[in-house]
mmCIF file of C-alpha atoms and ligand atoms in Angstrom:
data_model
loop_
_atom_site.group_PDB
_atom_site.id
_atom_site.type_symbol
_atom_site.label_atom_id
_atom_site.label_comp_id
_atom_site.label_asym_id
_atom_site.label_seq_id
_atom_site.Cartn_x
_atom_site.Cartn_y
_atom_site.Cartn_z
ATOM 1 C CA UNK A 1 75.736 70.999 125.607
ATOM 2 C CA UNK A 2 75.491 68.769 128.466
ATOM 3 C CA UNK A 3 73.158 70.345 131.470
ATOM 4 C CA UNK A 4 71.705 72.767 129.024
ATOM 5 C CA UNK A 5 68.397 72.516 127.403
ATOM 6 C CA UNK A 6 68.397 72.999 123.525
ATOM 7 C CA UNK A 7 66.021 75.940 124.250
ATOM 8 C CA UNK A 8 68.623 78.097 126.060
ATOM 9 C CA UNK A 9 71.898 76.842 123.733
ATOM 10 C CA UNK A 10 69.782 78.153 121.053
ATOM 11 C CA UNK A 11 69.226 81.299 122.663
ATOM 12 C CA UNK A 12 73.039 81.578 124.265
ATOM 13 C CA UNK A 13 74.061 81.077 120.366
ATOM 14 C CA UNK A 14 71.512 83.883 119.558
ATOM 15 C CA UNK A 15 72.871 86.551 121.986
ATOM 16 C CA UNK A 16 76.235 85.570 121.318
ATOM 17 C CA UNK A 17 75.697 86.690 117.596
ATOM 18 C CA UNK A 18 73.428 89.401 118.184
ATOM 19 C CA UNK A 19 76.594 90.599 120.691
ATOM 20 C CA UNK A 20 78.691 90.144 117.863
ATOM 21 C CA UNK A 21 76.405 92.032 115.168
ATOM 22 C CA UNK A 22 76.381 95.152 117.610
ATOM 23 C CA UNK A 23 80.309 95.262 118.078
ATOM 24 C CA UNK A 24 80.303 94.799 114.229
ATOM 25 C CA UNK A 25 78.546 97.577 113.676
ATOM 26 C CA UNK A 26 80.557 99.712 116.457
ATOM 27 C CA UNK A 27 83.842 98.508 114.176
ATOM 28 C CA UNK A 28 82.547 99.356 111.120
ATOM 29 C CA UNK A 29 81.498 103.252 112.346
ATOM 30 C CA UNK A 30 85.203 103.013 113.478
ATOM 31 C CA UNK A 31 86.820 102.069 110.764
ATOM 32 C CA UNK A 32 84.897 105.145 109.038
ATOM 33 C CA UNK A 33 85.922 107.238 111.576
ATOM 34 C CA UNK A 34 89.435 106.640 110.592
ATOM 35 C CA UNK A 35 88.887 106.456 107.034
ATOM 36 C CA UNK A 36 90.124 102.631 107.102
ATOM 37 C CA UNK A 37 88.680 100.252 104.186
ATOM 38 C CA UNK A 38 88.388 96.951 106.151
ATOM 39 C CA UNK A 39 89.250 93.748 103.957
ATOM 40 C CA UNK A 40 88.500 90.109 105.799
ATOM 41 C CA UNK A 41 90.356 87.303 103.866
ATOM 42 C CA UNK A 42 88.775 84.238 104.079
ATOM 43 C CA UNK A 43 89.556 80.714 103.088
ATOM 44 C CA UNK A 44 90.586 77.427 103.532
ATOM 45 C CA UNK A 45 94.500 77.108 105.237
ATOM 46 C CA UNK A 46 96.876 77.166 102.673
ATOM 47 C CA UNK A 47 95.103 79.151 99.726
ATOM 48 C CA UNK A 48 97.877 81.950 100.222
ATOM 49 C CA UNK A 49 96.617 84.445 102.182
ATOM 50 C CA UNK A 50 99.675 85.483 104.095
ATOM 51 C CA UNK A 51 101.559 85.224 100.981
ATOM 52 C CA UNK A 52 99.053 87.234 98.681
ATOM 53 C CA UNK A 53 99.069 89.765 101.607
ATOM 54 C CA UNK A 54 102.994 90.354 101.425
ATOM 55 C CA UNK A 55 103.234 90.535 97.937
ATOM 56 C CA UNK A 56 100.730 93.327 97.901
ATOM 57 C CA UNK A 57 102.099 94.936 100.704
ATOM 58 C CA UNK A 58 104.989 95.084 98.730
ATOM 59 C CA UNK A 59 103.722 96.335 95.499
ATOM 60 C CA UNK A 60 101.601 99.059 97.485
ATOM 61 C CA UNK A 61 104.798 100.121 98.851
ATOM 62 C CA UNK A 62 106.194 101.024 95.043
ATOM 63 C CA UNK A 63 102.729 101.889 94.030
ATOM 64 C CA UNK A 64 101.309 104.092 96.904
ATOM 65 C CA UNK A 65 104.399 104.860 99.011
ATOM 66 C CA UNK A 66 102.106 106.963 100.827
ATOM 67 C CA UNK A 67 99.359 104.261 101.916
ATOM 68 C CA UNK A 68 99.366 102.567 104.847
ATOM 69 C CA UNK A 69 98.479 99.399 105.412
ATOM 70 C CA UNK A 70 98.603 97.154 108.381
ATOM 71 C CA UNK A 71 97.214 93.610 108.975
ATOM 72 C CA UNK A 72 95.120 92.019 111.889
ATOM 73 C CA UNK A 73 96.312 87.916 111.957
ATOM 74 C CA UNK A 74 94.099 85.295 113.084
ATOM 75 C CA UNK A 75 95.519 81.350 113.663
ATOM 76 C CA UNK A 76 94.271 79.497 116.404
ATOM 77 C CA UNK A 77 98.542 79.233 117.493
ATOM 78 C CA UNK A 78 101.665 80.655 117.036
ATOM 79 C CA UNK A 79 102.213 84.288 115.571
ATOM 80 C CA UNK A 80 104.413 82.974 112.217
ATOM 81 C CA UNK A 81 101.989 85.049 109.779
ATOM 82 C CA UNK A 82 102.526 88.562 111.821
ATOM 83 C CA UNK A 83 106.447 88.050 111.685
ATOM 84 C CA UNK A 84 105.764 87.109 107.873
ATOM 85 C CA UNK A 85 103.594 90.394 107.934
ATOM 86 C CA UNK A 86 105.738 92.301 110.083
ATOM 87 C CA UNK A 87 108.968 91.493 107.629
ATOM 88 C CA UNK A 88 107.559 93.973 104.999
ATOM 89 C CA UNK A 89 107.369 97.007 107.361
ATOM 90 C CA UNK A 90 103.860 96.906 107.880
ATOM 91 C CA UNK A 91 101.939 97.052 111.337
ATOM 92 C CA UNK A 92 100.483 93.163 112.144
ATOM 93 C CA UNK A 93 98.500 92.424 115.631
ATOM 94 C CA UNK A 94 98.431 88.199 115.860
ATOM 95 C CA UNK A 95 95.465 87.138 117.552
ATOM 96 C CA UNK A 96 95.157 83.484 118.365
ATOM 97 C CA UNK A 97 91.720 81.572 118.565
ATOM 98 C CA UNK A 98 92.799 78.874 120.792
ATOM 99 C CA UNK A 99 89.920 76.130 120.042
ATOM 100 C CA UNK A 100 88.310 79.272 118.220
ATOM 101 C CA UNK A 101 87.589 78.482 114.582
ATOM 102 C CA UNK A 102 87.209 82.230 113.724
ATOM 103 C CA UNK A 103 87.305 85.744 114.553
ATOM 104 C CA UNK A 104 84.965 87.880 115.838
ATOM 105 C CA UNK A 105 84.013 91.183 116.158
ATOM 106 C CA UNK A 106 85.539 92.241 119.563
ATOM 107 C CA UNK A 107 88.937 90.322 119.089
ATOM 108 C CA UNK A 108 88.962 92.965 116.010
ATOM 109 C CA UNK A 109 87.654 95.858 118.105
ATOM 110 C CA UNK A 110 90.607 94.703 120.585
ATOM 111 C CA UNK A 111 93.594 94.043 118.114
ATOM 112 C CA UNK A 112 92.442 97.253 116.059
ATOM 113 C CA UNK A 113 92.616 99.714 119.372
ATOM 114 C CA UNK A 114 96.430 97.974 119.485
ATOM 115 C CA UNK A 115 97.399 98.816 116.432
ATOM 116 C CA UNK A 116 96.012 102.732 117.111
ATOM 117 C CA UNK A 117 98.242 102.880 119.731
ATOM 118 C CA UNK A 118 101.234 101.420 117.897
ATOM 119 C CA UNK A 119 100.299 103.750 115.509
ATOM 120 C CA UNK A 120 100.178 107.190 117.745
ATOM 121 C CA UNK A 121 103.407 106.058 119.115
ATOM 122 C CA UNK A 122 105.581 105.052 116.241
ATOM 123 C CA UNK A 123 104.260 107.404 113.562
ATOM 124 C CA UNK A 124 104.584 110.728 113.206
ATOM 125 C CA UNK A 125 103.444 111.164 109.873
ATOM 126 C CA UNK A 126 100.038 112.747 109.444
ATOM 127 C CA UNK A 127 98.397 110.706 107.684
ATOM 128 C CA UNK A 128 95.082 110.900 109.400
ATOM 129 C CA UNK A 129 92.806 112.719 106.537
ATOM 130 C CA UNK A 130 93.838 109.826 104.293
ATOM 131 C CA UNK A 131 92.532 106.187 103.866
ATOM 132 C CA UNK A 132 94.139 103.140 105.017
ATOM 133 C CA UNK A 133 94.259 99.933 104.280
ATOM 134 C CA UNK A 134 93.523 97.485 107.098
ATOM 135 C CA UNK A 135 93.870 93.491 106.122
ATOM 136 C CA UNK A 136 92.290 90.986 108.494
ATOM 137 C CA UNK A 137 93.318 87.465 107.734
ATOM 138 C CA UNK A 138 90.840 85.189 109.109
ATOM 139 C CA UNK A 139 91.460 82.084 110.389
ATOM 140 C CA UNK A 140 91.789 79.079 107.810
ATOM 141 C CA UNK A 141 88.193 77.774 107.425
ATOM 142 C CA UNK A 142 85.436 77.534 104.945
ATOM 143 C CA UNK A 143 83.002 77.276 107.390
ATOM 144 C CA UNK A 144 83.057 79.479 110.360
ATOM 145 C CA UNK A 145 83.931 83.101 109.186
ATOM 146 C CA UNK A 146 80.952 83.511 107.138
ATOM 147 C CA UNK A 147 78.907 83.568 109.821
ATOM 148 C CA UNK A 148 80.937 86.141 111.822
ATOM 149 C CA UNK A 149 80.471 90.147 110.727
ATOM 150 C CA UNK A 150 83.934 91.793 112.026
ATOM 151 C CA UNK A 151 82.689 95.121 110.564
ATOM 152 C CA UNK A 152 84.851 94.792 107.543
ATOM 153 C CA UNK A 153 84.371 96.979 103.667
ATOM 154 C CA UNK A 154 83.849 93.594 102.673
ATOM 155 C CA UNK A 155 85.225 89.545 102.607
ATOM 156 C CA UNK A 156 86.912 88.324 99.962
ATOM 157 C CA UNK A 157 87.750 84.884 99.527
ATOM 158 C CA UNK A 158 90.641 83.451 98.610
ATOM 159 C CA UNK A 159 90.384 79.790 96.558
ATOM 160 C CA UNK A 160 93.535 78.083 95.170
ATOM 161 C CA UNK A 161 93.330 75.987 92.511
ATOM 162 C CA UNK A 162 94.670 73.359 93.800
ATOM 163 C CA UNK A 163 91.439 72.649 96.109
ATOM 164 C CA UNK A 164 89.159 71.862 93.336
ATOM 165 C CA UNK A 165 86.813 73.981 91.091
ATOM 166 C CA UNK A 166 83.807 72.337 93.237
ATOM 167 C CA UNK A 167 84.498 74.294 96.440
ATOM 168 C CA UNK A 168 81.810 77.270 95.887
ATOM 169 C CA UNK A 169 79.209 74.875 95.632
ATOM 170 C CA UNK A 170 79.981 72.531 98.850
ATOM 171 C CA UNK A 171 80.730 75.753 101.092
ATOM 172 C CA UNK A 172 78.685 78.224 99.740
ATOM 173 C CA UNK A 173 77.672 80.478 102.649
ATOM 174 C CA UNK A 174 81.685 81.646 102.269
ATOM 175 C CA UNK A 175 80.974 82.427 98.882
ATOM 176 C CA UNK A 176 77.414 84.096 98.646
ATOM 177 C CA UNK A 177 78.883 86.557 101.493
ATOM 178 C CA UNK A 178 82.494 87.726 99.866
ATOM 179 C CA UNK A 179 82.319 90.574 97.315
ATOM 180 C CA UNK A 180 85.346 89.057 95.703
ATOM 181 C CA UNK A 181 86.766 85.658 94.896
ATOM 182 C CA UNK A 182 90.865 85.668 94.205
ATOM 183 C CA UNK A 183 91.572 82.711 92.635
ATOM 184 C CA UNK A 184 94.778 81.833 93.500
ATOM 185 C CA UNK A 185 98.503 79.925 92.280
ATOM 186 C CA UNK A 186 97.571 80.313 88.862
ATOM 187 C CA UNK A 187 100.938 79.561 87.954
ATOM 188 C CA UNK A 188 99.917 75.497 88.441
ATOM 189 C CA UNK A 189 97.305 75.449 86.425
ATOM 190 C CA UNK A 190 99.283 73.572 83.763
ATOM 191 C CA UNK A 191 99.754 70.876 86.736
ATOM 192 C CA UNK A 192 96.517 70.507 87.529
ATOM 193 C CA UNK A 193 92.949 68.995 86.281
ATOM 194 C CA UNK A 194 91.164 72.215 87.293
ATOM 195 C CA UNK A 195 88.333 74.012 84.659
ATOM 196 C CA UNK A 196 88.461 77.922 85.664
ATOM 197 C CA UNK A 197 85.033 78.932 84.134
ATOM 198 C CA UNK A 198 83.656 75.391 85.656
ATOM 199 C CA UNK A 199 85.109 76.827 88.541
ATOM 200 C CA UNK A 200 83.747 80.949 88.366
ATOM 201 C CA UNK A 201 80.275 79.497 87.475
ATOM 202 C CA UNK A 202 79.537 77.764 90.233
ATOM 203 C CA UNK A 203 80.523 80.406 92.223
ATOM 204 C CA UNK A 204 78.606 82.665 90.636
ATOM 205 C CA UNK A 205 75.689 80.245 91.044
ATOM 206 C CA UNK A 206 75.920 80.997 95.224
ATOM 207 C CA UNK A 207 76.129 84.686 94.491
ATOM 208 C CA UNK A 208 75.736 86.061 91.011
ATOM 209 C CA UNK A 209 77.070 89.488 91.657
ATOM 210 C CA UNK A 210 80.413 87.946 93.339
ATOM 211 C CA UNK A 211 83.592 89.620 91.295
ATOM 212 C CA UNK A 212 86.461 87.510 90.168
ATOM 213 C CA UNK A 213 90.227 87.776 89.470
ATOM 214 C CA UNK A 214 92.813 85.347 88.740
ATOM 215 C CA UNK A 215 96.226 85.570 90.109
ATOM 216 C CA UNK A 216 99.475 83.874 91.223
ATOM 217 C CA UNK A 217 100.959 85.573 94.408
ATOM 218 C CA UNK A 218 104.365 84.250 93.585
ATOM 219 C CA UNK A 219 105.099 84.838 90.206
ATOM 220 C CA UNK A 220 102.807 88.253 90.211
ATOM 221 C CA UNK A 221 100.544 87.483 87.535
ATOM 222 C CA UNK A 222 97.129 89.138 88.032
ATOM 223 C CA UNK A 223 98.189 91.180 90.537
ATOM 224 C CA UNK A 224 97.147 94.779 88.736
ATOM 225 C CA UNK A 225 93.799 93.399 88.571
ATOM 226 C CA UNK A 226 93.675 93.128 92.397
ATOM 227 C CA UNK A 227 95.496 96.114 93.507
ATOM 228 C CA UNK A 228 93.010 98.303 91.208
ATOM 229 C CA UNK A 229 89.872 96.316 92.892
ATOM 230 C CA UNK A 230 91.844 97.822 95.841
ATOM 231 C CA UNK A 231 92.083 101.484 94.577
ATOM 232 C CA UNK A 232 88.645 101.307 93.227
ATOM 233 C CA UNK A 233 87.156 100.087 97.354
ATOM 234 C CA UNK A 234 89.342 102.598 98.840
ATOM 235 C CA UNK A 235 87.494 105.555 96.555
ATOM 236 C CA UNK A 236 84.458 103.705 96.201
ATOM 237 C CA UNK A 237 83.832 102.402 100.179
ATOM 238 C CA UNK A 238 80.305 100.903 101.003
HETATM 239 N N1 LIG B 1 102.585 77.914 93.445
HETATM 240 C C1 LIG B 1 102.052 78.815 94.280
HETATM 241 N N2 LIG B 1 102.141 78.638 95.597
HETATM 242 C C2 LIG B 1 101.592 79.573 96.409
HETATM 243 C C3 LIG B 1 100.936 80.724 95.913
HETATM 244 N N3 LIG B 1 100.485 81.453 96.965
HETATM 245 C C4 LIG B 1 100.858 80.783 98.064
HETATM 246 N N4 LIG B 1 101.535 79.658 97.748
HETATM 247 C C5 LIG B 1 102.100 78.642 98.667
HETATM 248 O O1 LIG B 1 101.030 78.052 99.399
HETATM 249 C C6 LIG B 1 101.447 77.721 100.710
HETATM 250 C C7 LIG B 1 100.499 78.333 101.744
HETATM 251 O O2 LIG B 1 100.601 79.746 101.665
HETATM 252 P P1 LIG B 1 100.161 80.708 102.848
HETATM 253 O O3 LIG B 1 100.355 82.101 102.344
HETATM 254 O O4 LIG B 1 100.839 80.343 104.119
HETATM 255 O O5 LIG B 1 98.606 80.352 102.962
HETATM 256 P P2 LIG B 1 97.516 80.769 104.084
HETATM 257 O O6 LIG B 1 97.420 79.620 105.026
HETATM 258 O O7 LIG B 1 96.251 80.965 103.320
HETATM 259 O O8 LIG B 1 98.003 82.037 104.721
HETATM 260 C C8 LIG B 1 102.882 78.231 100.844
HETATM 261 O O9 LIG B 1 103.759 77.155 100.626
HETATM 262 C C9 LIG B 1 102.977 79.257 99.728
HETATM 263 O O10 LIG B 1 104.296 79.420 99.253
HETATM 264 C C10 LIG B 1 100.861 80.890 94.481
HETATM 265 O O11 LIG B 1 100.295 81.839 93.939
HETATM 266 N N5 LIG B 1 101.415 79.895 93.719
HETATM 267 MG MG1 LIG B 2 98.278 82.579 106.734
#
């Protein structure tokens, strides 16, 4: 940083995470608060978050008509994933980054005390003794986001396999800190040169205890295996 000694960008860096940590932490006795299980999707742009997200928005709806679930959106422009979002019913706040290559813990804090609001003023339903479901799709980046605790149940990474079964092992501070890895658009695995198990072992190299399921969030398949992981968080939170 030009006029700045290495000394004090290392210690601007340092306060600007330890900031972060503490508003993490805030979030996270939040979300208990409100009985909210906090998912962070992360991955690379494309992997099919957005589209993962309304498919099981839409299955919840036929499988727990009662459960609601609403979605935080982070892109550095434009708000085309919370109209995506927002075309299944559900709740979405868009937050853009700007030059930002992830979100952090008080852009959640912020977009979460919107959707309250929304919430109080557009629901009448009591649903407040029950758990929600609150999505936060990070923005698209295999770097950045693992660094950044938004107080979130827990990350879970989203890998296509169309970007190569190699991925865990070039990025892995993504994958030693999600609890889950989707892996994604099954369906073109008959297109592709891509080894699955080549592909689940490396990832499990970065972090043994990471879980795994397979799915294709346009034809469906696999997606029982992910909305029980979801069940099983909601009754099981950390
Ligand atoms: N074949 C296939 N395409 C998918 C699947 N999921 C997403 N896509 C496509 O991948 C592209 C990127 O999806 P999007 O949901 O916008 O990804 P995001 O950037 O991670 O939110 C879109 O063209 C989707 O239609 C899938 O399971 N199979
Ligand atoms: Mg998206």
């Amino acid at each position: 940083m030009p006029g700045m000694s290495q000394a004090r960008a290392v210690k601007l860096e340092a306060d600007i995470l330890g900031e972060n940590k503490r508003i993490a932490r805030h979030n996270r006795q939040h979300f208990e608060a409100h009985g909210v299980t906090a998912l962070n999707l992360v991955s690379s742009p494309g992997s099919g978050k957005t589209t993962l997200l309304c498919a099981t928005i839409e299955a919840l709806k036929a499988r727990a008509p009662r459960l609601a679930v609403s979605v935080i959106e982070g892109d550095q422009q434009t708000s085309f994933d919370a109209d995506r979002i927002r075309a299944t019913g559900a709740p979405a706040i868009q937050i853009n980054t700007g030059k930002g290559c992830h979100l952090d813990a008080p852009m959640v804090a912020e977009a979460f005390a919107r959707l309250h609001d929304h919430d109080h003023h557009h629901d009448h339903r009591d649903h407040h003794d029950a758990r929600s479901l609150l999505f936060i799709e990070n923005v698209g980046n295999l770097v950045c986001p693992a660094l950044w605790d938004l107080g979130e149940d827990a990350k879970v990474a989203i890998l296509s396999v169309t970007e190569g079964e190699d991925k865990p092992l070039k990025y892995p501070d993504m994958f030693a800190a999600a609890t889950l890895m989707l892996l994604n658009k099954t369906d073109l695995l008959p297109h592709l040169h891509f080894d699955v198990q080549r592909c689940i072992e490396a990832a499990r190299r970065v972090n043994p205890a990471i879980e795994v399921i397979q799915l294709s969030a346009t034809t469906g398949e696999g997606m029982g295996a992910w909305l029980q992981w979801l069940e099983q968080r909601m009754a099981a939170p950390a």
